[in-house]
Structure formats: C-alpha cells, structure tokens
Tab-separated table of C-alpha atoms in Angstrom:
chain	number	residue	atom	x	y	z
Q	1	MET	CA	-42.618	-39.758	-177.634
Q	2	ALA	CA	-45.008	-42.494	-178.782
Q	3	VAL	CA	-43.596	-44.874	-176.173
Q	4	VAL	CA	-44.211	-42.348	-173.406
Q	5	LEU	CA	-47.792	-41.782	-174.592
Q	6	ALA	CA	-48.366	-45.542	-174.792
Q	7	ILE	CA	-47.098	-46.003	-171.224
Q	8	VAL	CA	-49.256	-43.116	-169.980
Q	9	GLY	CA	-52.256	-44.623	-171.802
Q	10	VAL	CA	-51.693	-48.046	-170.261
Q	11	LEU	CA	-51.290	-46.550	-166.777
Q	12	ALA	CA	-54.408	-44.413	-167.213
Q	13	GLY	CA	-56.377	-47.456	-168.378
Q	14	PHE	CA	-55.138	-49.499	-165.432
Q	15	GLY	CA	-56.030	-46.687	-163.012
Q	16	PHE	CA	-59.508	-46.389	-164.539
Q	17	TRP	CA	-59.992	-50.161	-164.230
Q	18	LEU	CA	-58.940	-50.055	-160.555
Q	19	LEU	CA	-61.347	-47.198	-159.856
Q	20	LYS	CA	-64.283	-48.947	-161.542
Q	21	SER	CA	-63.618	-52.262	-159.783
Q	22	ALA	CA	-63.445	-50.487	-156.402
Q	23	GLN	CA	-66.748	-48.723	-157.113
Q	24	LYS	CA	-68.370	-51.989	-158.161
Q	25	ARG	CA	-67.120	-53.741	-155.018
Q	26	GLU	CA	-68.403	-50.889	-152.836
Q	27	GLU	CA	-71.846	-51.008	-154.486
Q	28	GLN	CA	-72.009	-54.769	-153.990
Q	29	GLN	CA	-71.145	-54.368	-150.309
Q	30	ARG	CA	-73.898	-51.732	-149.930
Q	31	GLN	CA	-76.424	-54.075	-151.529
Q	32	GLU	CA	-75.386	-56.964	-149.280
Q	33	GLN	CA	-75.637	-54.747	-146.190
Q	34	PHE	CA	-79.093	-53.559	-147.278
Q	35	HIS	CA	-80.198	-57.189	-147.680
Q	36	ARG	CA	-78.863	-58.111	-144.223
Q	37	ASP	CA	-80.608	-55.074	-142.694
Q	38	MET	CA	-83.919	-56.052	-144.305
Q	39	ILE	CA	-83.650	-59.593	-142.922
Q	40	ALA	CA	-82.798	-58.264	-139.460
Q	41	ARG	CA	-85.753	-55.850	-139.476
Q	42	ARG	CA	-88.135	-58.622	-140.516
Q	43	ALA	CA	-86.773	-60.910	-137.788
Q	44	GLU	CA	-87.212	-58.205	-135.147
Q	45	TYR	CA	-90.757	-57.517	-136.364
Q	46	GLU	CA	-91.708	-61.205	-136.282
Q	47	ASP	CA	-90.092	-61.625	-132.857
Q	48	ARG	CA	-92.167	-58.724	-131.537
Q	49	LEU	CA	-95.307	-60.349	-132.965
Q	50	TYR	CA	-94.342	-63.679	-131.390
Q	51	GLN	CA	-93.838	-62.011	-127.995
Q	52	GLU	CA	-97.330	-60.531	-128.315
Q	53	GLY	CA	-98.813	-63.963	-129.093
Q	54	ASP	CA	-99.583	-63.174	-132.731
Q	55	PRO	CA	-99.315	-66.298	-134.945
Q	56	ARG	CA	-97.591	-64.198	-137.622
Q	57	GLY	CA	-94.587	-64.217	-135.297
Q	58	ILE	CA	-94.182	-67.942	-135.955
Q	59	HIS	CA	-95.414	-68.263	-139.525
Q	60	GLY	CA	-94.349	-64.886	-140.908
Q	61	ARG	CA	-95.931	-63.949	-144.200
Q	62	TYR	CA	-96.958	-67.508	-144.963
Q	63	MET	CA	-99.791	-68.382	-142.639
Q	64	PRO	CA	-101.179	-71.916	-142.906
Q	65	PRO	CA	-104.636	-72.265	-144.461
Q	66	ASP	CA	-107.592	-71.690	-142.141
Q	67	SER	CA	-108.451	-75.392	-142.258
Q	68	LEU	CA	-105.063	-76.325	-140.779
Q	69	ARG	CA	-105.164	-73.555	-138.155
Q	70	ASP	CA	-108.568	-74.801	-136.930
Q	71	LYS	CA	-107.178	-78.334	-136.467
Q	72	ASP	CA	-104.229	-77.049	-134.424
Q	73	SER	CA	-106.474	-75.299	-131.933
Q	74	ASP	CA	-108.489	-78.489	-131.154
C-alpha cells in the first residue's frame, strides 16, 4: 500500500510541476507579446508623426536640445 501511495504522490508531484511550468511559460509568452505590441504601437505613432512632418517622428521621446535644433535649421 505504501508503494502505491508513493507512486501516486510522485505522479501527482510531476503533474503539478508540469502544470506550473506550462502556466509560467504561458505568462512569459503573454508578457513578450505585450512588449512587442507596445513597441509596434510606438513605431506606428512615431511614423504617423513623421508623415505629418513632426520632428518627434524622427527623434521620438528624446528630442535634441534646442541649441542643436536651431543649428540644424540654418
């Protein structure tokens, strides 16, 4: 009887481990997809700005200092 319970315990533990690893893998895939979606949305936004002639379409969030922008327009 103890052998049967030990085998059932090992199988239950293995099944639990498989379930948890599958859940962890699924969560990681969701996070990666979210990150890719965020990058794609930002790229589309900056492309739209670029098409409209807005300098944020080229530089994004990191605009050059005003002193450098004034030199470029000369």
